XYZ file of C-alpha atoms in Angstrom:
719
model
C 23.010 -90.332 25.378
C 20.834 -87.731 23.541
C 23.452 -87.694 20.777
C 26.120 -86.488 23.229
C 29.781 -87.384 23.566
C 32.402 -86.391 26.198
C 35.786 -84.899 25.434
C 37.165 -86.156 28.827
C 35.099 -89.246 29.336
C 37.562 -90.648 31.943
C 36.297 -88.012 34.347
C 33.001 -89.891 34.502
C 34.770 -92.572 36.538
C 34.843 -90.020 39.353
C 31.045 -90.019 39.599
C 31.124 -92.484 42.528
C 33.105 -89.835 44.387
C 29.876 -87.857 44.530
C 28.929 -90.203 47.394
C 31.858 -89.034 49.582
C 29.658 -86.562 51.505
C 27.398 -89.459 52.527
C 30.401 -91.495 53.644
C 31.806 -88.634 55.673
C 28.446 -87.971 57.167
C 28.111 -91.563 58.290
C 31.644 -91.789 59.694
C 31.694 -88.525 61.614
C 28.150 -88.403 62.681
C 28.006 -87.177 66.339
C 25.466 -88.329 68.803
C 23.929 -85.720 71.044
C 25.268 -86.019 74.635
C 22.822 -87.220 77.216
C 22.599 -84.736 80.120
C 20.622 -85.461 83.245
C 18.213 -82.682 83.894
C 15.120 -82.244 85.956
C 11.971 -83.299 84.318
C 10.913 -80.441 82.194
C 8.231 -81.895 79.946
C 7.661 -78.904 77.690
C 11.349 -78.161 77.197
C 11.985 -81.782 76.196
C 9.217 -81.655 73.585
C 10.673 -78.453 72.074
C 14.141 -79.986 71.850
C 12.788 -83.051 70.026
C 11.014 -80.906 67.376
C 14.120 -78.770 66.787
C 16.396 -81.814 66.389
C 14.030 -83.440 63.859
C 13.837 -80.278 61.760
C 17.619 -79.898 61.726
C 18.002 -83.531 60.768
C 15.789 -83.021 57.669
C 17.692 -79.877 56.697
C 20.985 -81.706 56.954
C 19.782 -84.519 54.667
C 18.455 -82.027 52.056
C 21.736 -80.138 52.185
C 23.604 -83.426 51.838
C 21.561 -84.372 48.751
C 22.184 -80.982 47.156
C 25.914 -81.291 47.768
C 25.956 -84.735 46.216
C 24.060 -83.442 43.143
C 26.318 -80.448 42.780
C 29.400 -82.636 43.037
C 28.042 -85.027 40.386
C 27.277 -82.121 38.035
C 30.750 -80.716 38.609
C 32.242 -84.050 37.531
C 29.847 -83.978 34.496
C 31.145 -80.515 33.590
C 34.777 -81.618 33.879
C 33.989 -84.477 31.427
C 32.963 -81.760 28.882
C 29.752 -83.027 27.211
C 29.564 -82.173 23.490
C 27.387 -83.040 20.502
C 29.101 -84.152 17.274
C 26.776 -82.498 14.703
C 28.618 -83.420 11.532
C 29.248 -87.035 12.302
C 26.351 -88.057 10.007
C 27.482 -85.804 7.131
C 30.876 -87.386 6.671
C 30.432 -90.920 7.873
C 32.940 -92.932 5.856
C 31.426 -96.184 7.094
C 28.202 -95.591 5.138
C 27.685 -95.769 1.381
C 27.035 -92.378 -0.232
C 25.043 -91.389 -3.326
C 24.609 -87.819 -4.544
C 22.403 -86.032 -7.081
C 23.963 -82.823 -8.403
C 21.507 -80.330 -9.940
C 23.441 -77.657 -11.825
C 21.867 -74.532 -13.315
C 23.035 -74.268 -16.922
C 20.583 -71.551 -17.997
C 21.826 -68.467 -19.823
C 21.680 -66.245 -16.741
C 24.652 -68.284 -15.452
C 26.817 -66.614 -18.106
C 26.976 -63.468 -16.008
C 30.606 -62.497 -15.458
C 31.995 -61.777 -12.023
C 35.707 -61.087 -11.552
C 36.348 -62.152 -15.153
C 34.739 -65.563 -14.498
C 31.209 -66.570 -15.431
C 28.937 -68.172 -12.870
C 28.768 -71.236 -15.121
C 32.566 -71.624 -15.003
C 32.421 -71.292 -11.222
C 29.790 -74.042 -11.070
C 31.949 -76.211 -13.333
C 34.993 -75.835 -11.028
C 32.864 -76.493 -7.940
C 31.567 -79.789 -9.334
C 35.114 -80.917 -10.076
C 36.160 -80.048 -6.508
C 33.204 -82.022 -5.128
C 34.111 -85.055 -7.223
C 37.738 -84.894 -6.074
C 37.107 -84.570 -2.341
C 33.833 -85.247 -0.481
C 32.285 -87.330 -3.287
C 35.387 -89.248 -4.368
C 33.995 -92.590 -3.156
C 30.342 -91.857 -3.958
C 27.957 -92.744 -6.774
C 26.792 -89.567 -8.510
C 24.111 -88.498 -11.005
C 24.042 -85.025 -12.593
C 20.903 -83.111 -13.621
C 21.172 -80.060 -15.929
C 18.682 -77.321 -16.806
C 18.045 -78.693 -20.279
C 16.114 -81.645 -18.868
C 17.039 -84.136 -21.591
C 14.988 -87.286 -21.930
C 17.870 -89.652 -21.087
C 17.140 -91.654 -17.906
C 19.182 -90.666 -14.863
C 21.894 -93.164 -13.876
C 24.336 -93.298 -10.978
C 27.988 -93.408 -12.004
C 31.266 -93.570 -10.163
C 33.125 -90.303 -9.781
C 36.099 -91.693 -11.675
C 33.940 -92.393 -14.719
C 32.297 -88.971 -14.560
C 35.689 -87.284 -14.317
C 37.089 -89.238 -17.259
C 34.124 -88.238 -19.483
C 33.674 -84.719 -18.145
C 33.295 -81.790 -20.551
C 32.982 -78.179 -19.468
C 29.458 -76.980 -18.743
C 27.840 -74.791 -21.383
C 24.688 -72.713 -21.362
C 21.571 -74.552 -22.518
C 17.944 -73.570 -23.052
C 15.871 -74.176 -19.943
C 12.320 -74.990 -20.988
C 11.184 -75.249 -17.361
C 12.220 -73.877 -13.960
C 15.144 -75.518 -12.178
C 12.829 -76.443 -9.306
C 11.378 -79.155 -11.568
C 14.835 -80.645 -12.042
C 15.377 -80.540 -8.256
C 12.101 -82.387 -7.732
C 13.199 -85.006 -10.275
C 16.497 -85.430 -8.418
C 14.720 -85.894 -5.071
C 12.420 -88.485 -6.603
C 15.421 -90.300 -8.078
C 17.206 -90.388 -4.702
C 14.098 -91.677 -2.937
C 14.172 -94.793 -5.129
C 17.815 -95.624 -4.319
C 19.241 -97.627 -1.432
C 22.225 -96.071 0.364
C 23.457 -95.172 3.826
C 23.753 -91.491 2.922
C 21.946 -89.397 0.282
C 23.005 -85.916 -0.761
C 21.163 -83.420 -2.930
C 23.586 -80.754 -4.205
C 22.179 -77.692 -6.024
C 24.369 -75.150 -7.834
C 22.396 -72.118 -9.045
C 22.243 -68.328 -9.130
C 18.746 -68.586 -7.569
C 17.055 -66.550 -10.281
C 13.395 -66.011 -9.386
C 12.039 -67.663 -12.519
C 13.975 -70.831 -11.676
C 12.297 -71.167 -8.262
C 8.716 -69.856 -8.465
C 7.902 -71.770 -5.268
C 10.051 -73.130 -2.397
C 11.456 -76.634 -2.743
C 9.781 -79.432 -0.847
C 11.858 -80.796 2.021
C 13.731 -84.021 1.318
C 12.502 -86.663 3.775
C 15.792 -88.523 3.871
C 19.281 -87.272 3.193
C 21.095 -83.960 3.213
C 20.801 -80.856 1.021
C 23.674 -78.560 0.042
C 22.835 -75.366 -1.870
C 25.591 -73.377 -3.576
C 24.229 -69.834 -3.793
C 26.158 -68.384 -6.762
C 24.253 -65.163 -7.401
C 26.353 -61.975 -7.346
C 25.689 -59.383 -4.678
C 25.411 -56.430 -7.080
C 24.928 -57.541 -10.675
C 25.487 -54.787 -13.218
C 23.804 -55.982 -16.352
C 21.832 -54.413 -19.163
C 19.852 -56.332 -21.740
C 17.380 -56.091 -24.584
C 14.312 -58.088 -23.633
C 12.112 -57.518 -26.665
C 12.001 -56.044 -30.148
C 8.652 -55.493 -31.832
C 7.241 -53.560 -34.712
C 3.935 -51.725 -34.826
C 1.769 -52.708 -36.497
C 2.788 -56.345 -36.171
C 1.734 -56.812 -39.803
C 3.737 -53.997 -41.441
C 3.113 -52.931 -45.012
C 5.709 -51.557 -47.414
C 4.951 -47.917 -48.129
C 3.008 -47.408 -44.893
C 4.565 -45.831 -41.812
C 5.471 -48.052 -38.876
C 7.295 -47.892 -35.543
C 10.039 -50.018 -33.991
C 9.868 -50.545 -30.240
C 12.774 -51.926 -28.201
C 12.445 -52.940 -24.535
C 15.616 -52.531 -22.470
C 16.255 -53.613 -18.867
C 18.850 -52.053 -16.600
C 19.056 -50.028 -13.383
C 16.821 -47.299 -12.085
C 18.132 -43.825 -12.841
C 20.786 -45.081 -15.251
C 20.994 -44.659 -19.029
C 22.405 -46.724 -21.882
C 23.038 -46.101 -25.573
C 21.120 -48.360 -27.970
C 21.221 -48.714 -31.726
C 18.649 -50.250 -34.071
C 19.733 -51.823 -37.295
C 17.601 -53.041 -40.188
C 19.309 -55.546 -42.476
C 18.699 -58.387 -44.883
C 18.878 -61.956 -43.667
C 22.364 -62.279 -45.204
C 23.628 -59.467 -42.966
C 23.545 -56.638 -45.518
C 22.823 -53.397 -43.652
C 19.958 -51.311 -44.999
C 19.279 -48.752 -42.271
C 20.742 -47.790 -38.877
C 18.866 -45.776 -36.269
C 20.581 -44.201 -33.295
C 22.373 -44.388 -31.032
C 19.266 -43.761 -28.931
C 19.585 -43.142 -25.204
C 17.634 -45.573 -23.002
C 16.853 -43.921 -19.638
C 15.555 -46.412 -17.071
C 12.562 -45.696 -14.842
C 12.121 -46.769 -11.212
C 11.484 -50.359 -12.318
C 14.782 -50.488 -14.217
C 13.041 -50.748 -17.596
C 12.407 -48.532 -20.574
C 11.003 -48.659 -24.100
C 12.663 -46.985 -27.028
C 10.464 -46.036 -29.976
C 11.849 -45.275 -33.409
C 9.242 -44.134 -35.977
C 9.680 -44.969 -39.658
C 7.579 -42.434 -41.523
C 8.286 -43.983 -44.931
C 7.949 -47.513 -43.637
C 10.372 -50.407 -43.846
C 12.636 -50.970 -46.837
C 10.850 -52.955 -49.581
C 12.411 -56.359 -48.910
C 10.465 -59.569 -48.346
C 12.460 -60.556 -45.250
C 14.090 -58.109 -42.851
C 15.980 -58.434 -39.570
C 15.364 -55.656 -37.050
C 18.132 -55.824 -34.418
C 18.553 -53.851 -31.208
C 22.094 -53.635 -29.797
C 23.623 -52.442 -26.514
C 27.268 -52.017 -25.578
C 28.927 -54.924 -23.766
C 28.483 -55.462 -20.033
C 28.780 -58.288 -17.487
C 26.110 -60.358 -19.247
C 26.935 -60.131 -22.928
C 24.560 -62.573 -24.575
C 21.464 -60.379 -24.015
C 22.977 -57.216 -25.519
C 21.563 -58.091 -28.945
C 18.113 -59.229 -29.948
C 16.542 -59.562 -33.398
C 13.073 -59.681 -34.882
C 12.446 -61.333 -38.235
C 9.893 -59.351 -40.240
C 8.167 -60.535 -43.386
C 6.697 -57.851 -45.562
C 3.693 -59.281 -47.354
C 4.264 -60.429 -50.875
C 2.344 -58.538 -53.492
C -1.219 -59.796 -53.450
C -3.479 -59.831 -56.468
C -6.847 -58.420 -55.396
C -10.056 -58.503 -57.435
C -12.679 -55.880 -56.618
C -16.022 -57.366 -57.636
C -17.911 -54.375 -59.005
C -21.426 -53.484 -57.903
C -23.087 -51.126 -60.419
C -25.711 -50.064 -57.874
C -22.939 -48.818 -55.544
C -20.722 -46.939 -58.008
C -19.545 -44.272 -55.551
C -18.737 -46.787 -52.840
C -16.900 -48.957 -55.370
C -14.655 -46.055 -56.406
C -13.915 -45.223 -52.776
C -13.032 -48.851 -51.977
C -10.745 -49.087 -55.006
C -8.923 -45.937 -53.942
C -8.572 -47.305 -50.384
C -7.094 -50.532 -51.720
C -4.402 -48.742 -53.739
C -3.839 -45.149 -52.524
C -0.216 -44.679 -53.708
C 1.408 -43.801 -56.995
C 2.383 -46.788 -59.164
C 6.102 -46.088 -58.685
C 5.890 -46.485 -54.898
C 5.970 -49.932 -53.258
C 2.548 -51.237 -52.304
C 1.569 -54.803 -51.424
C -1.707 -54.924 -53.404
C -2.239 -55.157 -57.148
C -5.913 -54.227 -57.589
C -8.131 -55.031 -60.573
C -11.873 -54.655 -61.065
C -14.094 -57.412 -62.428
C -17.691 -58.543 -62.361
C -16.743 -61.885 -60.779
C -13.749 -63.919 -59.633
C -11.062 -64.280 -62.274
C -9.286 -67.318 -60.817
C -5.969 -65.428 -60.644
C -6.510 -63.450 -57.469
C -5.245 -64.077 -53.938
C -8.008 -61.991 -52.392
C -11.371 -60.613 -53.461
C -13.456 -57.688 -52.195
C -17.241 -57.815 -52.635
C -19.845 -55.140 -51.915
C -23.181 -56.800 -51.274
C -26.272 -54.660 -51.609
C -28.194 -57.877 -52.262
C -27.445 -61.497 -51.543
C -25.403 -63.185 -54.321
C -26.898 -66.087 -56.253
C -26.331 -69.642 -55.074
C -23.929 -70.481 -57.889
C -21.766 -67.446 -57.171
C -21.718 -68.318 -53.440
C -20.487 -71.818 -54.316
C -17.674 -70.409 -56.469
C -16.668 -68.015 -53.710
C -16.697 -70.815 -51.091
C -14.487 -72.983 -53.335
C -12.074 -70.054 -53.781
C -11.807 -69.641 -50.001
C -11.347 -73.349 -49.305
C -8.378 -73.271 -51.687
C -6.657 -70.678 -49.513
C -8.159 -67.446 -50.842
C -9.320 -64.434 -48.851
C -12.719 -62.777 -49.229
C -13.583 -59.336 -47.829
C -17.329 -58.627 -47.739
C -18.924 -55.216 -47.138
C -22.628 -55.424 -46.329
C -25.179 -52.708 -47.045
C -27.303 -51.986 -43.965
C -30.863 -53.209 -44.375
C -29.751 -56.367 -46.168
C -30.688 -58.390 -43.086
C -34.375 -57.883 -43.816
C -34.245 -60.052 -46.963
C -32.226 -62.938 -45.535
C -35.216 -64.796 -44.100
C -36.928 -64.708 -47.518
C -34.174 -66.757 -49.170
C -34.605 -70.511 -49.694
C -33.230 -72.665 -46.903
C -30.454 -74.101 -49.113
C -29.397 -70.580 -50.144
C -29.296 -69.492 -46.520
C -27.082 -72.445 -45.572
C -24.609 -71.596 -48.329
C -24.394 -67.996 -47.136
C -24.015 -69.044 -43.481
C -20.805 -70.837 -44.453
C -19.383 -67.382 -45.255
C -21.192 -65.045 -42.847
C -20.227 -64.834 -39.151
C -23.742 -65.867 -38.023
C -27.409 -65.303 -38.854
C -28.453 -61.695 -39.651
C -31.086 -60.310 -37.289
C -34.189 -58.861 -38.952
C -36.856 -56.857 -37.109
C -40.486 -57.992 -37.229
C -41.907 -54.500 -37.890
C -39.581 -53.623 -40.757
C -37.489 -51.144 -38.756
C -33.711 -51.458 -38.596
C -32.267 -52.876 -35.364
C -28.808 -51.777 -36.390
C -29.410 -48.032 -36.387
C -28.540 -45.223 -34.001
C -25.266 -43.798 -32.694
C -22.621 -46.500 -32.132
C -18.889 -46.403 -31.448
C -16.379 -49.082 -32.515
C -14.849 -50.905 -29.577
C -11.838 -53.234 -29.596
C -12.000 -56.402 -27.457
C -9.784 -56.854 -24.416
C -7.528 -59.203 -26.397
C -6.286 -57.194 -29.380
C -5.898 -59.276 -32.519
C -2.741 -58.440 -34.516
C -4.812 -57.505 -37.563
C -6.402 -54.539 -35.730
C -3.355 -53.622 -33.653
C -2.643 -50.372 -35.511
C -6.200 -48.953 -35.452
C -6.772 -50.122 -31.852
C -3.908 -47.932 -30.620
C -5.338 -45.177 -28.345
C -3.566 -42.501 -30.401
C -5.626 -43.555 -33.408
C -8.839 -42.347 -31.670
C -11.091 -45.059 -32.984
C -13.717 -43.862 -30.498
C -14.251 -40.729 -32.634
C -15.788 -42.806 -35.412
C -19.587 -42.967 -35.377
C -21.508 -45.815 -37.007
C -25.129 -44.918 -37.823
C -26.353 -48.096 -39.522
C -25.077 -51.666 -39.792
C -26.237 -55.251 -40.340
C -26.796 -56.879 -36.931
C -25.845 -60.523 -36.373
C -26.620 -63.012 -33.646
C -23.828 -63.835 -31.232
C -21.310 -66.077 -33.010
C -20.986 -69.545 -31.460
C -18.785 -71.120 -34.151
C -15.163 -71.481 -32.903
C -13.977 -70.573 -36.420
C -15.553 -67.106 -36.088
C -13.903 -64.191 -34.279
C -15.417 -60.776 -33.617
C -12.527 -58.358 -34.147
C -14.443 -55.114 -33.474
C -17.631 -54.557 -31.484
C -20.195 -51.761 -31.424
C -21.143 -49.896 -28.269
C -23.931 -47.292 -27.990
C -22.499 -43.777 -28.284
C -22.509 -41.798 -25.027
C -22.673 -44.957 -22.908
C -19.950 -45.683 -20.378
C -20.756 -49.371 -20.227
C -18.782 -51.572 -22.578
C -21.825 -52.945 -24.353
C -20.826 -55.548 -26.928
C -24.247 -56.384 -28.209
C -23.323 -56.270 -31.887
C -20.264 -56.938 -33.992
C -18.787 -54.639 -36.612
C -15.846 -56.570 -38.057
C -15.651 -60.379 -38.180
C -13.266 -63.096 -39.325
C -14.338 -66.614 -40.292
C -11.848 -69.350 -41.134
C -12.962 -71.741 -43.843
C -10.303 -74.393 -44.328
C -7.051 -72.606 -45.211
C -8.967 -69.529 -46.392
C -10.484 -66.585 -44.542
C -13.625 -64.457 -44.860
C -13.607 -60.944 -43.370
C -17.007 -59.292 -42.984
C -17.701 -55.591 -42.422
C -21.241 -55.089 -41.125
C -21.502 -51.679 -42.856
C -20.133 -49.645 -45.774
C -18.013 -46.477 -46.081
C -20.873 -44.232 -47.080
C -21.733 -40.888 -45.475
C -25.140 -42.021 -44.264
C -23.653 -45.120 -42.617
C -20.256 -43.907 -41.320
C -19.370 -40.433 -40.082
C -17.001 -39.379 -41.441
C -16.853 -41.852 -44.324
C -13.158 -41.162 -44.973
C -12.009 -42.084 -41.444
C -8.562 -43.709 -41.849
C -9.662 -46.829 -39.959
C -11.593 -48.138 -42.931
C -8.873 -48.028 -45.640
C -6.229 -49.350 -43.244
C -8.381 -52.261 -42.152
C -9.507 -52.983 -45.701
C -5.890 -53.332 -46.827
C -4.984 -55.439 -43.778
C -7.842 -57.815 -44.601
C -6.529 -58.424 -48.113
C -3.008 -59.267 -46.964
C -1.915 -62.692 -45.862
C -2.355 -63.050 -42.105
C 0.580 -63.809 -39.825
C -0.363 -67.479 -39.517
C -0.253 -67.745 -43.314
C 3.178 -66.209 -43.639
C 6.519 -67.940 -43.869
C 8.335 -66.405 -40.906
C 8.596 -67.491 -37.293
C 10.189 -65.861 -34.237
C 10.868 -68.204 -31.303
C 13.251 -68.600 -28.392
C 16.046 -71.130 -28.308
C 15.034 -74.685 -27.446
C 11.497 -74.398 -28.828
C 10.662 -76.296 -32.028
C 10.244 -74.730 -35.446
C 6.931 -75.555 -37.104
C 5.975 -75.127 -40.734
C 2.401 -75.943 -41.739
C 1.606 -73.652 -44.649
C -0.972 -75.374 -46.895
C 0.936 -74.387 -50.023
C 3.756 -76.686 -48.886
C 1.480 -79.723 -48.948
C 3.077 -80.905 -52.195
C 6.388 -81.591 -50.422
C 7.110 -84.721 -48.378
C 10.586 -83.617 -47.309
C 12.286 -80.261 -46.779
C 15.789 -79.190 -45.854
C 16.607 -76.783 -43.038
C 19.871 -74.882 -42.610
C 20.946 -73.775 -39.124
C 22.982 -70.634 -38.243
C 26.075 -72.878 -38.029
C 25.410 -73.936 -41.655
C 24.439 -77.484 -40.732
C 21.756 -79.001 -42.948
C 19.047 -81.446 -41.886
C 16.370 -83.248 -43.836
C 12.920 -82.978 -42.241
C 10.083 -85.278 -43.260
C 6.454 -84.254 -43.141
C 4.558 -85.335 -40.043
C 0.806 -84.853 -40.055
C -0.027 -81.564 -41.761
C 3.401 -79.958 -41.677
C 7.084 -80.046 -40.785
C 8.689 -79.824 -37.363
C 12.333 -79.251 -36.410
C 13.403 -79.467 -32.748
C 17.201 -79.002 -32.832
C 17.089 -75.241 -32.283
C 20.238 -75.149 -30.172
C 21.840 -72.054 -31.745
C 20.488 -68.506 -31.966
C 20.236 -66.980 -35.416
C 18.395 -67.432 -38.706
C 17.170 -70.830 -39.961
C 16.258 -71.382 -43.622
C 13.699 -73.875 -44.941
C 14.382 -74.995 -48.495
C 13.384 -77.606 -50.996
C 16.324 -80.049 -51.149
C 18.977 -79.043 -53.689
C 17.466 -75.557 -54.152
C 18.826 -72.210 -52.922
C 15.684 -70.069 -52.657
C 14.200 -70.332 -49.145
C 10.590 -71.359 -48.713
C 10.421 -69.993 -45.176
C 12.714 -68.393 -42.586
C 12.805 -68.492 -38.789
C 14.685 -66.401 -36.239
C 15.754 -67.999 -32.952
C 16.633 -65.716 -30.041
C 18.099 -66.391 -26.624
C 15.594 -66.390 -23.726
C 14.580 -62.839 -22.846
C 13.369 -63.660 -19.340
C 16.821 -64.762 -18.234
C 18.207 -61.279 -18.712
C 16.033 -60.103 -15.799
C 18.480 -60.636 -12.943
C 16.016 -60.910 -10.070
C 17.179 -63.326 -7.389
C 15.633 -65.072 -4.407
C 17.195 -65.541 -0.992
C 18.386 -69.121 -0.520
C 16.495 -69.381 2.780
C 13.216 -68.835 0.879
C 13.993 -71.692 -1.505
C 15.194 -74.358 0.949
C 14.160 -74.392 4.583
C 17.178 -74.059 6.932
C 17.757 -77.007 9.264
C 20.314 -79.497 10.571
C 20.181 -81.390 7.269
C 20.657 -78.329 5.061
C 23.767 -76.308 4.237
C 23.747 -73.038 2.259
C 27.202 -71.970 1.068
C 28.631 -69.522 -1.444
C 31.610 -71.543 -2.723
C 33.486 -74.796 -2.309
C 35.931 -73.097 0.069
C 32.919 -71.993 2.119
C 31.637 -75.583 2.136
C 35.014 -76.878 3.263
C 35.233 -74.418 6.172
C 31.620 -75.110 7.144
C 32.293 -78.850 7.158
C 35.398 -78.295 9.284
C 33.353 -76.359 11.835
C 30.698 -79.055 11.879
C 33.371 -81.671 12.599
C 34.414 -79.763 15.688
C 32.485 -80.706 18.847
C 29.857 -78.275 19.995
C 29.697 -77.764 23.788
C 26.335 -78.648 25.304
C 24.609 -77.687 28.539
C 26.863 -74.671 28.978
C 24.199 -72.639 30.796
C 23.215 -75.374 33.280
C 26.894 -76.098 34.029
C 27.508 -72.402 34.646
C 24.583 -72.328 37.056
C 26.013 -75.369 38.894
C 29.369 -73.686 39.362
C 27.659 -70.530 40.625
C 25.658 -72.577 43.126
C 28.838 -74.311 44.336
C 30.482 -70.942 44.862
C 27.441 -69.630 46.747
C 27.304 -72.746 48.944
C 30.996 -72.408 49.818
C 30.549 -68.723 50.562
C 27.556 -69.313 52.805
C 29.428 -72.067 54.661
C 32.310 -69.684 55.370
C 30.015 -66.885 56.454
C 28.107 -69.190 58.844
C 31.379 -69.963 60.709
C 32.245 -66.297 61.015
C 28.860 -65.417 62.422
C 28.734 -68.241 65.004
C 27.999 -66.713 68.463
C 30.779 -66.804 71.118
C 30.903 -66.259 74.954
C 32.595 -63.177 76.452
C 35.486 -65.345 77.697
C 36.075 -66.582 74.180
C 34.229 -69.811 74.645
C 31.043 -70.694 72.925
C 27.910 -69.769 74.780
C 26.119 -72.720 76.187
C 22.465 -73.079 76.602
C 21.026 -71.884 79.873
C 19.785 -75.275 80.722
C 23.382 -76.650 80.495
C 24.697 -74.022 82.974
C 21.921 -74.688 85.320
C 22.761 -78.366 85.345
C 26.198 -77.620 86.690
C-alpha cells in the first residue's frame, strides 16, 4: 500500500478491536427512565431536543474513539517504506554501464595515490560485490571506435589492466550520453549508470540529461583543496622568429592567488642538447591564479634550424603539467632576388638595406642579390613597380609563384590611373597577382591621398604579430599616398593591414595597405605604397623593414614543424614532399611507422606519447619535418563542478565519494524508513487529550450537599 511495509504486521490483526467501543455502547446502553409527571408541554419539548443533541454528540465521540483506536493499532504495526528494495533486488537481472574518467587531470595525487588509481580500485570493488552477477560495459575518456559490448564481471576481471591516462578529445558528458543510449537499447530488470570522475568543469559543460529508466551512481573523486601548479602555454613573440632579430619567450603558469613559484626556461636542440637556460624566474599569481612570465632575448634565438623552448616548474601534486615545450623552426636561409628598377634607384637601395641590415658574419635568414629579372634560383623575389610589367614578365612571375615561390610587390602611388588603359588580357594576368582591381579617379586626382594610419584587423595574422604589438606604436606611422583597391572578394586574398583616416576615432577600413594572395603553393604579398619620404612619414619607420623581411620568409604553413596536443593527428602536406609516396615517422618511444600518402599529404594518428616526432624518408637519418606533442593544457586548470549541478538529485540517484561511502549509503537505504511519524504523533496526543478530558469531566460533575448527585427540580417535585 503506497510502497509501505509494516515491521509488526501482526498488530494489524487487532484492527477489528477498534469496534469494541461500538460493542460496549450497544451492550451497556441505558434507557432513560419513564417518570410520570403532569403534562408540561413546553418542558417535554425541551427535553426531547436536549436528548437528540446529546445522542448525536455521543455518536460523533464514538466514531472519533474508534478512529483513534484504529490509528493507534496502525502505529503499533510500525509502517515503513523500504527505499532500497529496488536498488538491490537479487531477483531481477542487472546490467551496468561504467563511465570512468581517464583524462590527465585524474593523475592528481592525493595522499600518495592518484585519482586514477582510486578509480581503478573502486571499479574492482564494484565488480567484486554489487556487480558480481551483472553484465557490465566500460566507457573510457578516450572514446575509441570499438562498439560497446556487455561482458560478465568474471571475464572483465580476468582481462583487467590498470587504468592509465588517455587523451580526451571530447568532454566526458559525451561518453555518459553514449552510455545512457547504450543502456536504453538493452533489456534487463535493472539498469545502472556508474560514473567515476573528478568533475572537472571542462568534462561537464552542461548538466547530464536524466536517465528515464534505471539508477545513477556518481563517484565524486575531486579533492577538496587541490594544490597544483602547471604550465599551460609556451609561446614566442613574434611567432615567426628570425635568427639575429630580438624576440621574447612568454610562459603562462597557473596556480593559486597570492602564491609564487619558481620557473625556468630552457632552449635546447631536439636531441636534448642544452643551448641556453633562463631563470629561475619567479611566477607571482594574480587574483585569477594565473601569471605570464616574459623573458626577452635581445640577440634572438640561437642559430639552429629546430629548437625546443621548454618551461619547467618544480614538482607538485599534479606532475605531468610541470613541463611544457614549444618546437620552433627558424627559417632556412632564403635566396631573395631584388628586381631592380632604375627609375627608383633610391628606393631600391633602401629596400636592399632593409632586406639585409646585418654584417655578413652575423646570422641572417636572407641571402639577397640584385637582378633585372628572375634568375630561377631564388625562393622569393621583391619587385618595385612604378609601371605595370609586360605581359611576358607577368607570366614568368605567375609561373614562379605557382611553383611555390614568394613575390613581394611594392606599388608606386598613382599607378592605379594607368591600369584601365591596359589591354583586357594584360589586366587579367595582373589580377591573378594583385589583391583586387585598382581604383582610379575619373578627374585624374588621387583617391589614395591624405593622412592615413595603419590599422591591424581584429584577428591578428601571425605574419604581422610583431608590428601589431601596441608597444610598437604602429599608429604613429602616417601614410600620405597609396594605391587604392576595391574590396577583395576572393577567398585566397587576405587584407593584413588596413588604412584609417588620421585623427578619426572610427575604425574605418575603407582601404587596404598590405595584402596576401595565395596562388597555388606560392604567395604574393602586396604593399600599396613605397618607403619614400613623400609617401611614408617617416620613411625609415621600423615597420617597413620588419614586414618586408617577414614577407620573404617561408610562412608558418609552409614550414616543417607542428605543435599539437596529445591525441590529435599529425599532418604533413608540404608541396615539396609531393615526390614521396611513403614516409617514416619515429615516435618519442623510438617506434617507427610507415605512413603512406593520402590525398595531398601524410597523416599520422597514433600520437599517444608526448615528445618529439620525426618525419623521415625511409632508410635516411636526416628529418624532413618535426612535430612536438604536448599533454593537454586545459586539464591542468583544476576547476571543478558540484556533483548536484551535473546530475539532478532524486530517489534514483546516489552521489558518493568512495566505495566505502557507497557501501554505507546502501546499508542505510536497506534499513526501513519510518513513515507517517507526524500523523501518528498527533494521534497519540489526541488520545492523551481525550483521556485527560474524560478524567476532568468526572471530577467536575456537580454533587448535592448531602453527597448525592443533584437531581433535576422536576424529579423532586414528582416525589
